[in-house]
Amino acid sequence: MSEKIQKQLESLIARINQLDNHYYVLDKPIVSDAEYDQIYRQLKILEENNPSLIDPCSPTQRVSGGVLSQFVQVKHDMPMLSLNNAIDEHEFLAFYKRTLRAVKSKTIDFVGELKLDGLAVSLIYIDGILKTGATRGDGSTGEDITSNIKTIRSIPLRLEGPMIPERVEIRGEVYMPKQVFANLNQLALKNGEKTFANARNAAAGSLRQLDPEIASERKLAFSAYSIHGVDNTNLFNTQIESFKFLKGIGLPVVLQSDCLSTFKNCIKFYEDIVIKRDDLPFEIDGVVFKVNSFRMQSILGMVARAPRWAVAYKFPSQTATTKVNDIRVQVGRTGALTPVARLEPVVVAGVRISKATLHNFDELKKKDVRVGDTVVVRRAGDVIPEIVSVILEKREQPSEPYSPNLDLNSDEIEKARLVRKIIHFCSKQAFNIEGLGNETVAVFVKENLIADFSDLFVLKKEQLIQLEGFAEKSAQKTIDSIAKSREITLDRFLFSLGINGVGRVVAKKIAVILGTLDQVRNASREKLEKIQDIGPIVASNIFDYFQSPESIVIDELISKGVKVEEFRSQNEAAKKGFFTGKIVVITGAFESIKRNDLTEMLENYGAIVNKTVSKKTNFLITGNSPGSKLEKAQKLGIRVISEAEFLLKIQGN
């Protein structure tokens, strides 16, 4: 009997490893998430019933053991080298010419690789099984982070293939995808916790968690860039061949160019990456150019702690200096208080900015930013402006450390929080109440007309006419707009409540699975956690909200006429429509429809709308000035649909 169960276990593990390889390495998933989860559950149940037969390399064992007390040091077999940098085309040309002179040749083949902005790690496999994962450390000695490395789904616990070396070292970069980083910081802000300054810090902090469970929740990724400790005579002779070998044994690799045989080709590859940088799902800070031939690499050798055969061609600076004119406290929709610096306007990476986040008061104190300081600012992830550091040499005297406005008492804070929550409640993606902007809601709260969401639905025209800025016509228009919003779909309603971690996408997934408000209110933590992309933290936030006194507002809303519709994930057109189940990306400006409306329309017709173009994208819908997404889609052979063609497709559904 045990032999039969053993074969079942081996079969399920092999199947999951195959699916993981297609998803994380080949970027070509071959089953739905639901089917994957079903296979994974089968394995887990079988292992729970037969604990003596559990394979240490089983996918279920990625998070195992308890919390570590400390990390132990690991000596690298061979040093993990740094790279010399080229900061502009002139410096890269100098490196290129120097390399040609060293090998006494007029031409040489290079390979360009994306320089991921993450944390370099070393993986040791013995007989194909992952034994050790370590940080780079000082280049000679790193830290043993094996428990955390095993939580990264793109790193195989067992290598696959016919030519697995007895002992091999794989080096690569652990990083945090942009969307994961954004979600992590958004959740931290909602919970009033400290945010990470950038994705690299978040990845490094996650890898150095002593609790593997926490590391697992961070959803890190990995890409390999080199292989060591093997006799490659019969395996590969070039960088490109080594990458094919790495892919063949189940490892994801850094995105790499074809052979670049001229300086002009290298520059073209670099410039193409600069254009595509914003659309990549992860952060990069340059392109690494390596001599393709390992024989040539050996001839070139190393200097100090860097190879002569490679250089990191960094991207242009994304920072600028400016002056802090003021520091104010901003209240988020969940009540979190965030210090924000008001800046002398400055252009950073082509964008004019006049304010920058200081994340939280601990970060403000650590950086010691003061009004009047000259500071270095950047666009974090090329999106959110933030202060990097203070230029102390330019600090004006006298100067005092910043302290929050003493007039900002608890009553004012609570009112500010209420205003933010109600603004979110009225927003387009929630109740979509027209005419209730920031200033209007602030007046309602200041005049004590509303103390929670439900009070909006019992406002009278006579009350509004008494307020400054309201005449009879505008007052009636506001009352009509509120009345018009009484009927709302379940997903929009859940989003409107402002529960920590429940954004628009998560709200829709909950609505699709559970269907009715009663089902959501009565759902257990375990049931919520089973919904795709809802981890234990968000599941607890949802469960705790509906068990808390705060949720009484839901009954108040219903008693005042709000009707929450049962959610129907797909209408009849969506069930059999052109876009059903297709992954769609939108780019450009549209003449006859707003982008938010276009997204909602696509989702109603069963489409999955993503932000970035990838191999998995089915269609790119383009408006005017489509940008780099169009170029990428054309290169990948993805079907491009114009605005006019889209409208025809919808009419034909």
XYZ file of C-alpha atoms in Angstrom:
653
model
C 0.000 0.000 0.000
C 2.811 2.429 0.954
C 4.473 1.777 -2.426
C 1.291 2.802 -4.215
C 1.003 5.970 -2.116
C 4.686 6.718 -2.730
C 4.092 6.594 -6.486
C 1.061 8.867 -6.114
C 3.161 11.366 -4.164
C 5.967 11.261 -6.738
C 3.478 11.760 -9.553
C 1.830 14.772 -7.883
C 5.205 16.355 -7.018
C 6.440 15.870 -10.578
C 3.236 17.416 -11.928
C 3.457 20.466 -9.643
C 7.145 20.947 -10.473
C 6.232 20.821 -14.165
C 3.474 23.418 -13.663
C 5.790 25.660 -11.616
C 8.404 25.475 -14.360
C 5.903 26.529 -17.021
C 4.596 29.357 -14.825
C 7.781 30.791 -13.268
C 10.502 29.840 -15.761
C 8.886 29.543 -19.184
C 6.184 32.164 -18.459
C 3.671 29.876 -20.193
C 1.127 28.520 -17.674
C -0.617 25.391 -18.917
C -3.424 25.110 -16.332
C -5.714 27.534 -14.547
C -4.963 28.683 -10.997
C -7.966 26.713 -9.758
C -6.672 23.488 -11.322
C -3.203 24.097 -9.870
C -4.699 24.648 -6.400
C -6.664 21.411 -6.697
C -3.531 19.379 -7.522
C -1.620 21.092 -4.698
C -4.400 20.280 -2.208
C -4.366 16.626 -3.292
C -0.657 16.454 -2.520
C -1.057 18.201 0.829
C -3.864 15.908 1.981
C -1.951 12.795 0.915
C 1.130 13.980 2.815
C -0.893 14.835 5.920
C -2.254 11.300 5.946
C 1.198 9.789 5.322
C 3.754 12.008 7.118
C 6.502 9.361 7.014
C 6.512 9.515 3.185
C 6.948 13.292 2.856
C 9.730 14.208 0.428
C 11.915 17.086 1.745
C 11.803 18.530 -1.799
C 8.012 18.468 -1.959
C 6.438 21.830 -2.942
C 4.555 21.763 0.386
C 7.865 21.904 2.287
C 8.918 25.300 1.012
C 7.954 26.845 4.353
C 8.932 24.482 7.141
C 10.558 24.580 10.530
C 10.334 27.316 13.147
C 11.633 30.836 13.531
C 15.443 31.130 13.335
C 17.379 32.746 16.183
C 20.075 34.080 13.823
C 21.707 33.569 10.426
C 24.987 31.629 10.282
C 27.848 32.653 8.011
C 28.664 30.839 4.775
C 32.057 30.972 3.032
C 31.687 31.221 -0.753
C 33.626 28.660 -2.826
C 34.747 31.501 -5.074
C 34.236 35.242 -4.432
C 31.009 36.882 -5.603
C 32.500 39.773 -7.558
C 31.244 43.309 -8.053
C 30.964 44.937 -11.469
C 32.597 48.093 -12.722
C 30.101 50.731 -13.833
C 29.729 52.845 -16.970
C 27.554 55.879 -16.314
C 27.305 57.165 -19.871
C 28.002 56.215 -23.494
C 31.510 57.689 -23.327
C 32.494 55.393 -20.430
C 30.890 52.371 -22.079
C 32.799 53.084 -25.300
C 36.043 53.238 -23.284
C 35.260 49.792 -21.800
C 34.384 48.421 -25.249
C 37.638 49.643 -26.842
C 39.692 48.471 -23.865
C 38.225 44.971 -24.232
C 39.011 44.835 -27.966
C 42.609 45.874 -27.300
C 43.004 43.264 -24.564
C 41.948 40.385 -26.847
C 43.764 41.910 -29.843
C 40.715 41.780 -32.073
C 38.620 44.206 -34.123
C 35.363 42.479 -33.130
C 34.034 40.608 -30.121
C 30.625 39.201 -29.223
C 28.837 40.644 -26.186
C 25.600 39.696 -24.455
C 23.353 42.262 -22.766
C 21.461 41.288 -19.596
C 18.984 43.295 -17.546
C 20.562 44.422 -14.281
C 17.865 43.562 -11.764
C 17.679 45.862 -8.752
C 17.601 43.187 -6.085
C 19.875 41.115 -3.869
C 22.583 38.796 -5.220
C 22.405 35.241 -3.851
C 24.255 31.946 -4.251
C 22.417 28.602 -4.499
C 24.247 25.304 -3.950
C 22.687 22.144 -5.409
C 24.112 18.709 -4.547
C 22.874 15.760 -6.617
C 20.241 18.132 -7.956
C 18.782 19.029 -4.537
C 18.920 22.560 -3.122
C 21.155 22.453 -0.049
C 22.171 26.037 0.661
C 21.083 29.558 -0.206
C 23.308 32.432 0.861
C 23.565 36.197 0.490
C 26.525 37.817 -1.249
C 27.667 39.452 2.006
C 31.120 40.987 1.585
C 31.806 38.884 -1.516
C 33.781 36.226 0.388
C 31.338 35.397 3.203
C 27.560 35.631 3.215
C 24.640 34.586 5.424
C 22.829 31.261 5.235
C 19.247 32.140 4.226
C 18.261 28.666 2.966
C 14.910 28.624 4.825
C 13.841 31.877 3.173
C 15.241 30.945 -0.239
C 13.058 27.826 -0.238
C 9.916 29.985 0.029
C 10.572 31.530 -3.418
C 8.433 29.600 -5.885
C 10.626 30.341 -8.908
C 13.595 28.547 -7.261
C 13.314 24.759 -7.803
C 13.986 22.582 -4.753
C 15.165 19.848 -7.122
C 16.757 20.371 -10.524
C 15.379 18.438 -13.481
C 17.089 17.145 -16.619
C 19.455 14.458 -17.936
C 22.764 16.257 -17.171
C 22.535 17.448 -13.556
C 26.024 18.062 -12.079
C 26.878 16.394 -8.757
C 27.586 19.805 -7.246
C 26.747 23.115 -8.848
C 26.474 26.738 -7.741
C 23.864 28.998 -9.298
C 24.091 32.727 -8.804
C 21.322 35.178 -9.442
C 19.188 38.012 -8.143
C 16.287 37.870 -5.703
C 13.910 40.777 -6.276
C 10.412 41.976 -5.477
C 8.100 42.617 -8.460
C 6.727 46.162 -8.725
C 3.121 45.194 -8.028
C 4.073 43.103 -4.983
C 6.108 46.050 -3.650
C 3.226 48.466 -4.224
C 0.796 46.126 -2.446
C 3.220 45.646 0.467
C 3.641 49.386 1.041
C -0.056 50.043 0.558
C -0.860 47.482 3.235
C 1.782 48.956 5.557
C 0.290 52.432 5.153
C -3.209 51.149 5.851
C -1.991 49.423 9.003
C 0.003 52.454 10.123
C 3.268 50.546 9.741
C 6.654 51.608 8.364
C 6.927 51.418 4.569
C 9.938 50.327 2.514
C 11.852 53.015 0.624
C 12.227 50.894 -2.525
C 11.721 47.382 -3.895
C 15.375 46.437 -3.364
C 15.203 47.246 0.357
C 11.947 45.322 0.586
C 13.517 42.254 -1.051
C 16.612 42.442 1.172
C 14.501 42.885 4.308
C 12.294 39.951 3.319
C 15.267 37.641 2.703
C 16.704 38.507 6.108
C 13.505 37.706 8.012
C 14.188 35.143 10.723
C 10.648 33.796 10.230
C 10.280 31.988 6.846
C 6.491 32.416 7.024
C 6.920 36.189 6.726
C 9.407 35.781 3.894
C 6.910 33.532 2.101
C 4.156 36.167 2.296
C 6.374 38.709 0.504
C 6.141 36.805 -2.842
C 9.750 37.301 -3.921
C 11.078 36.238 -7.318
C 14.450 34.976 -8.583
C 16.385 35.049 -11.846
C 19.728 33.313 -12.427
C 22.633 34.994 -14.222
C 25.571 32.571 -13.868
C 26.577 28.965 -13.126
C 29.782 27.850 -11.381
C 31.601 24.760 -10.152
C 30.973 22.586 -13.202
C 33.237 21.376 -15.996
C 31.529 23.188 -18.849
C 33.746 21.725 -21.598
C 30.977 19.483 -22.855
C 28.062 21.552 -21.614
C 28.499 25.118 -22.846
C 31.142 27.537 -24.096
C 29.275 30.841 -24.021
C 26.983 32.931 -21.853
C 24.067 32.263 -24.191
C 24.617 28.491 -24.090
C 24.883 28.550 -20.276
C 21.502 30.318 -20.089
C 19.937 27.609 -22.252
C 21.417 25.012 -19.886
C 20.035 26.845 -16.825
C 16.570 26.972 -18.389
C 16.846 23.279 -19.257
C 17.408 22.264 -15.616
C 14.442 24.299 -14.377
C 15.784 27.741 -13.482
C 14.434 31.167 -14.532
C 17.105 33.425 -16.028
C 17.665 37.158 -16.377
C 16.313 38.547 -19.646
C 19.183 38.448 -22.140
C 19.928 39.739 -25.634
C 21.099 37.764 -28.642
C 24.759 38.076 -29.669
C 25.795 41.723 -30.012
C 28.772 41.871 -32.359
C 29.198 45.657 -32.687
C 29.242 48.701 -30.423
C 26.222 50.048 -32.313
C 24.246 46.856 -31.549
C 25.088 47.144 -27.842
C 23.912 50.759 -27.716
C 20.700 49.847 -29.589
C 19.930 47.096 -27.046
C 20.590 49.509 -24.152
C 18.378 52.231 -25.651
C 15.557 49.744 -26.303
C 15.659 48.689 -22.636
C 15.583 52.329 -21.479
C 12.351 52.788 -23.472
C 10.790 49.577 -22.137
C 11.955 50.058 -18.554
C 8.685 51.517 -17.211
C 6.645 48.629 -18.629
C 8.759 45.911 -16.998
C 7.112 44.204 -13.989
C 10.315 44.582 -11.941
C 12.894 47.262 -11.185
C 16.171 47.425 -13.126
C 18.951 49.981 -12.815
C 20.952 49.275 -15.952
C 22.171 46.705 -18.468
C 25.098 44.341 -17.820
C 27.243 43.686 -20.890
C 29.352 40.491 -20.774
C 31.787 38.993 -23.257
C 29.866 36.005 -24.624
C 32.784 33.553 -24.935
C 33.987 31.892 -21.693
C 37.411 31.372 -23.309
C 37.643 35.108 -23.936
C 36.483 35.783 -20.363
C 39.332 33.610 -19.089
C 41.853 35.517 -21.208
C 40.593 38.879 -19.963
C 40.580 37.804 -16.299
C 39.879 40.181 -13.396
C 41.134 43.372 -11.869
C 40.845 43.879 -8.085
C 37.302 42.614 -7.242
C 35.701 43.021 -10.682
C 35.947 41.104 -13.985
C 37.501 42.801 -17.018
C 35.001 41.048 -19.298
C 31.823 42.699 -17.967
C 30.474 46.145 -17.139
C 27.214 47.516 -15.750
C 25.973 50.308 -18.024
C 23.803 52.218 -15.528
C 20.690 54.233 -16.361
C 20.729 58.050 -16.199
C 20.256 59.571 -12.754
C 16.653 59.746 -11.571
C 17.401 62.279 -8.817
C 17.518 66.061 -8.414
C 18.091 68.595 -5.643
C 15.558 71.116 -4.387
C 14.402 72.962 -1.268
C 11.798 71.967 1.352
C 9.302 74.839 1.698
C 7.007 73.147 4.209
C 6.121 69.795 5.829
C 2.471 68.886 6.289
C 0.594 65.904 7.673
C -1.635 64.059 5.196
C -4.442 61.789 6.354
C -5.028 58.624 4.309
C -8.440 57.095 3.656
C -7.870 54.547 6.447
C -6.732 57.227 8.871
C -2.968 56.747 8.543
C -0.999 59.969 9.058
C 1.800 60.610 6.567
C 4.247 63.548 6.602
C 4.582 65.120 3.157
C 7.240 67.653 2.139
C 6.153 70.616 0.002
C 9.047 71.320 -2.367
C 10.358 74.066 -4.570
C 9.160 72.630 -7.918
C 11.851 70.590 -9.705
C 11.950 68.266 -12.735
C 12.942 64.651 -11.951
C 13.191 62.106 -14.780
C 11.145 64.400 -17.010
C 8.356 64.974 -14.462
C 7.758 68.204 -12.527
C 7.242 67.495 -8.825
C 6.348 69.849 -5.969
C 5.833 67.432 -3.078
C 7.386 64.195 -1.835
C 6.376 61.566 0.697
C 8.367 61.054 3.894
C 6.557 57.706 4.391
C 6.093 57.943 8.191
C 7.309 59.844 11.251
C 10.094 57.332 11.982
C 11.482 57.893 8.477
C 11.163 61.667 8.917
C 13.101 61.511 12.200
C 15.753 59.178 10.755
C 16.444 61.457 7.765
C 16.026 64.590 9.919
C 14.317 66.550 7.142
C 13.604 70.148 8.160
C 11.785 73.088 6.588
C 14.340 75.083 4.585
C 16.624 72.086 3.930
C 18.155 71.388 0.529
C 17.389 67.748 -0.269
C 17.987 65.061 -2.884
C 14.698 63.795 -4.325
C 13.868 60.922 -6.657
C 10.865 59.179 -8.122
C 10.704 55.873 -6.248
C 10.067 53.187 -8.832
C 10.046 56.156 -11.229
C 6.570 56.958 -9.933
C 6.278 58.210 -6.322
C 8.459 61.230 -5.451
C 10.425 60.760 -2.214
C 13.277 62.432 -0.346
C 16.512 60.434 -0.453
C 18.690 62.539 1.845
C 19.429 65.996 3.239
C 22.459 67.988 2.035
C 23.633 69.043 5.490
C 26.301 71.397 4.138
C 23.515 73.607 2.760
C 21.339 73.604 5.901
C 20.375 77.127 6.929
C 20.936 78.298 10.504
C 19.178 78.472 12.834
C 17.296 75.243 12.099
C 14.906 73.236 14.261
C 13.850 69.551 13.908
C 10.340 69.178 12.558
C 7.511 68.497 15.011
C 3.859 67.907 14.060
C 1.486 70.863 14.231
C 0.454 71.206 17.867
C -3.000 72.418 16.776
C -3.651 69.054 15.147
C -5.591 67.673 18.141
C -7.311 64.295 18.286
C -10.722 65.694 17.318
C -9.262 67.292 14.176
C -7.466 64.070 13.283
C -10.643 62.047 13.656
C -12.569 64.499 11.485
C -9.828 64.412 8.851
C -9.943 60.603 8.870
C -13.720 60.647 8.502
C -13.458 63.037 5.542
C -10.952 60.754 3.770
C -13.104 57.671 4.395
C -16.247 59.325 3.058
C -14.413 60.684 0.005
C -13.311 57.105 -0.728
C -16.872 55.862 -0.110
C -18.206 58.361 -2.682
C -15.457 57.744 -5.267
C -16.148 56.557 -8.796
C -15.034 52.952 -8.148
C -17.249 52.788 -5.012
C -20.694 54.475 -4.767
C -19.879 56.927 -7.578
C -21.741 59.878 -6.007
C -21.245 62.847 -8.319
C -20.641 66.282 -6.824
C -19.261 65.108 -3.474
C -15.677 66.263 -3.755
C -13.147 66.836 -0.993
C -14.296 70.340 -0.081
C -17.996 69.451 0.021
C -17.450 66.384 2.203
C -15.193 68.410 4.522
C -17.986 71.000 4.967
C -20.548 68.245 5.725
C -18.266 66.811 8.427
C -17.340 70.230 9.852
C -21.029 71.174 10.168
C -21.774 67.774 11.801
C -24.240 66.808 9.062
C -22.635 63.378 8.676
C -20.876 61.149 11.216
C -20.627 58.026 9.046
C -21.391 56.798 5.515
C -25.065 56.139 6.159
C -25.829 59.745 7.116
C -25.352 60.715 3.466
C -28.582 58.908 2.579
C -30.768 60.917 4.986
C -29.483 64.374 4.068
C -32.234 66.860 3.228
C -32.192 69.614 0.646
C -33.126 72.097 3.362
C -29.932 71.249 5.291
C -27.725 71.850 2.273
C -29.308 75.185 1.342
C -28.113 76.531 4.700
C -24.485 75.863 3.733
C -22.258 78.367 1.956
C -21.953 77.569 -1.766
C -25.290 75.745 -2.045
C -28.336 77.173 -3.817
C -31.637 75.338 -4.217
C -30.670 73.890 -7.611
C -27.226 72.625 -6.537
C -28.638 71.246 -3.284
C -31.314 69.285 -5.170
C -28.718 67.994 -7.649
C -26.593 66.642 -4.770
C -29.592 64.958 -3.124
C -30.578 63.377 -6.462
C -27.037 62.131 -7.034
C -26.983 60.470 -3.608
C -30.379 58.854 -4.229
C -29.221 57.576 -7.621
C -26.346 55.688 -5.972
C -28.489 53.657 -3.537
C -28.231 50.515 -5.680
C -24.703 49.161 -5.876
C -22.959 45.938 -6.907
C -21.330 43.807 -4.225
C -17.767 44.371 -5.420
C -18.144 48.159 -5.402
C -19.784 48.025 -1.980
C -16.938 45.980 -0.483
C -14.398 48.387 -1.975
C -16.287 51.395 -0.555
C -15.910 50.180 3.045
C -12.160 50.908 3.028
C -11.096 47.608 4.601
C -7.304 47.333 4.800
C -5.988 45.410 1.786
C -9.323 45.314 -0.067
C -8.723 47.212 -3.266
C -10.843 47.077 -6.391
C -9.348 43.817 -7.709
C -9.565 41.970 -4.376
C -13.141 43.195 -3.851
C -14.169 41.786 -7.234
C -12.539 38.416 -6.514
C -14.401 38.171 -3.198
C -17.662 39.084 -4.928
C -17.136 36.537 -7.708
C -16.477 33.690 -5.248
C -18.967 34.499 -2.461
C -21.713 36.216 -4.473
C -23.769 37.913 -1.730
C -23.159 40.334 1.135
C -24.445 37.790 3.681
C -21.937 35.210 2.428
C -19.107 37.721 2.821
C -20.219 38.801 6.307
C -20.420 35.191 7.494
C -17.226 33.927 5.817
C -14.540 32.458 8.067
C -10.882 33.478 7.891
C -10.087 30.110 6.323
C -12.727 30.516 3.624
C -11.530 34.010 2.764
C -7.905 32.895 2.642
C -8.738 30.302 -0.020
C -9.715 33.067 -2.458
C -6.924 33.747 -4.951
C -4.489 36.536 -3.946
C -5.966 36.900 -0.445
C -3.356 35.940 2.119
C -3.791 35.485 5.861
C -3.320 39.202 6.659
C -6.020 40.482 4.291
C -8.321 37.564 5.229
C -7.978 38.575 8.902
C -8.605 42.233 8.060
C -11.860 41.330 6.288
C -13.007 38.896 8.998
C -12.133 41.307 11.827
C -13.951 44.181 10.111
C -17.225 42.282 9.895
C -16.903 41.181 13.534
C -16.166 44.724 14.753
C -18.608 47.439 15.888
C -17.507 49.470 12.851
C -19.461 47.121 10.570
C -22.743 48.276 12.135
C -22.684 50.985 9.470
C -23.649 48.289 6.930
C -26.994 47.700 8.676
C -27.430 51.474 8.913
C -26.864 51.799 5.166
C -29.375 49.045 4.370
C -31.957 50.531 6.758
C -31.602 53.853 4.912
C -32.358 52.346 1.523
C -29.035 51.112 0.163
C -29.438 47.906 -1.878
C -26.398 45.689 -2.410
C -26.943 43.587 -5.522
C -26.005 39.929 -5.706
C -22.859 39.707 -7.783
C -23.051 38.007 -11.165
C -19.512 37.689 -12.423
C -20.449 37.229 -16.066
C -23.530 38.161 -18.005
C -24.669 36.034 -20.914
C -22.536 37.992 -23.351
C -19.451 37.495 -21.204
C -19.979 33.747 -21.001
C -19.609 33.362 -24.747
C -18.078 36.678 -25.799
C -14.968 37.569 -27.757
C -13.062 38.780 -24.647
C -14.143 36.044 -22.245
C -11.153 34.683 -20.358
C -8.696 36.736 -22.445
C -5.834 38.783 -20.974
C -6.089 42.357 -22.254
C -3.821 45.401 -21.880
C -4.906 48.985 -22.612
C -2.654 51.789 -23.872
C -3.058 55.309 -25.229
C -5.825 57.935 -25.046
C -9.343 57.125 -26.252
C -11.779 59.477 -27.966
C -15.178 57.946 -27.191
C -14.605 56.256 -23.832
C -12.685 56.869 -20.617
C -10.005 54.362 -19.656
C -11.719 53.445 -16.355
C -14.976 52.819 -18.205
C -13.125 50.769 -20.803
C -11.544 48.619 -18.088
C -14.891 48.056 -16.405
C -16.565 47.216 -19.709
C -13.883 44.633 -20.531
C -14.202 43.030 -17.101
C -17.982 42.877 -17.501
C -17.400 40.990 -20.743
C -15.218 38.437 -18.981
C -11.746 39.830 -19.774
C -8.747 39.947 -17.425
C -7.249 43.446 -17.661
C -3.512 43.696 -16.915
C -1.218 46.740 -16.798
C 1.798 45.340 -18.642
C 2.281 43.446 -21.893
C 3.746 39.935 -21.582
C 3.787 36.672 -23.510
C 0.499 35.795 -21.789
C -1.312 38.864 -23.180
C -3.992 38.037 -25.765
C -4.926 41.526 -26.980
C -3.609 45.085 -26.764
C -6.312 47.738 -27.186
C -4.817 51.002 -28.422
C -5.938 54.600 -28.485
C -3.970 57.661 -29.570
C -0.233 57.876 -28.641
C 0.055 54.230 -27.534
C 3.719 54.365 -26.411
C 6.139 51.480 -25.843
C 3.446 48.901 -25.050
C 2.478 48.828 -28.730
C 6.063 48.171 -29.821
C 6.401 45.347 -27.296
C 3.101 43.781 -28.363
C 4.120 43.861 -32.021
C 7.434 42.168 -31.239
C 5.628 39.434 -29.295
C 3.079 38.944 -32.077
C 0.146 39.997 -29.884
C -3.025 41.043 -31.678
C -3.561 44.825 -31.578
C -7.140 46.136 -31.530
C -8.041 49.765 -32.270
C -10.729 51.706 -30.418
C -13.128 51.372 -33.355
C -12.549 47.624 -33.647
C -13.077 47.211 -29.894
C -16.469 48.931 -30.055
C -17.484 46.697 -32.970
C -16.458 43.592 -31.011
C -18.533 44.709 -28.015
C -21.561 45.365 -30.231
C -21.157 41.913 -31.747
C -21.136 40.150 -28.374
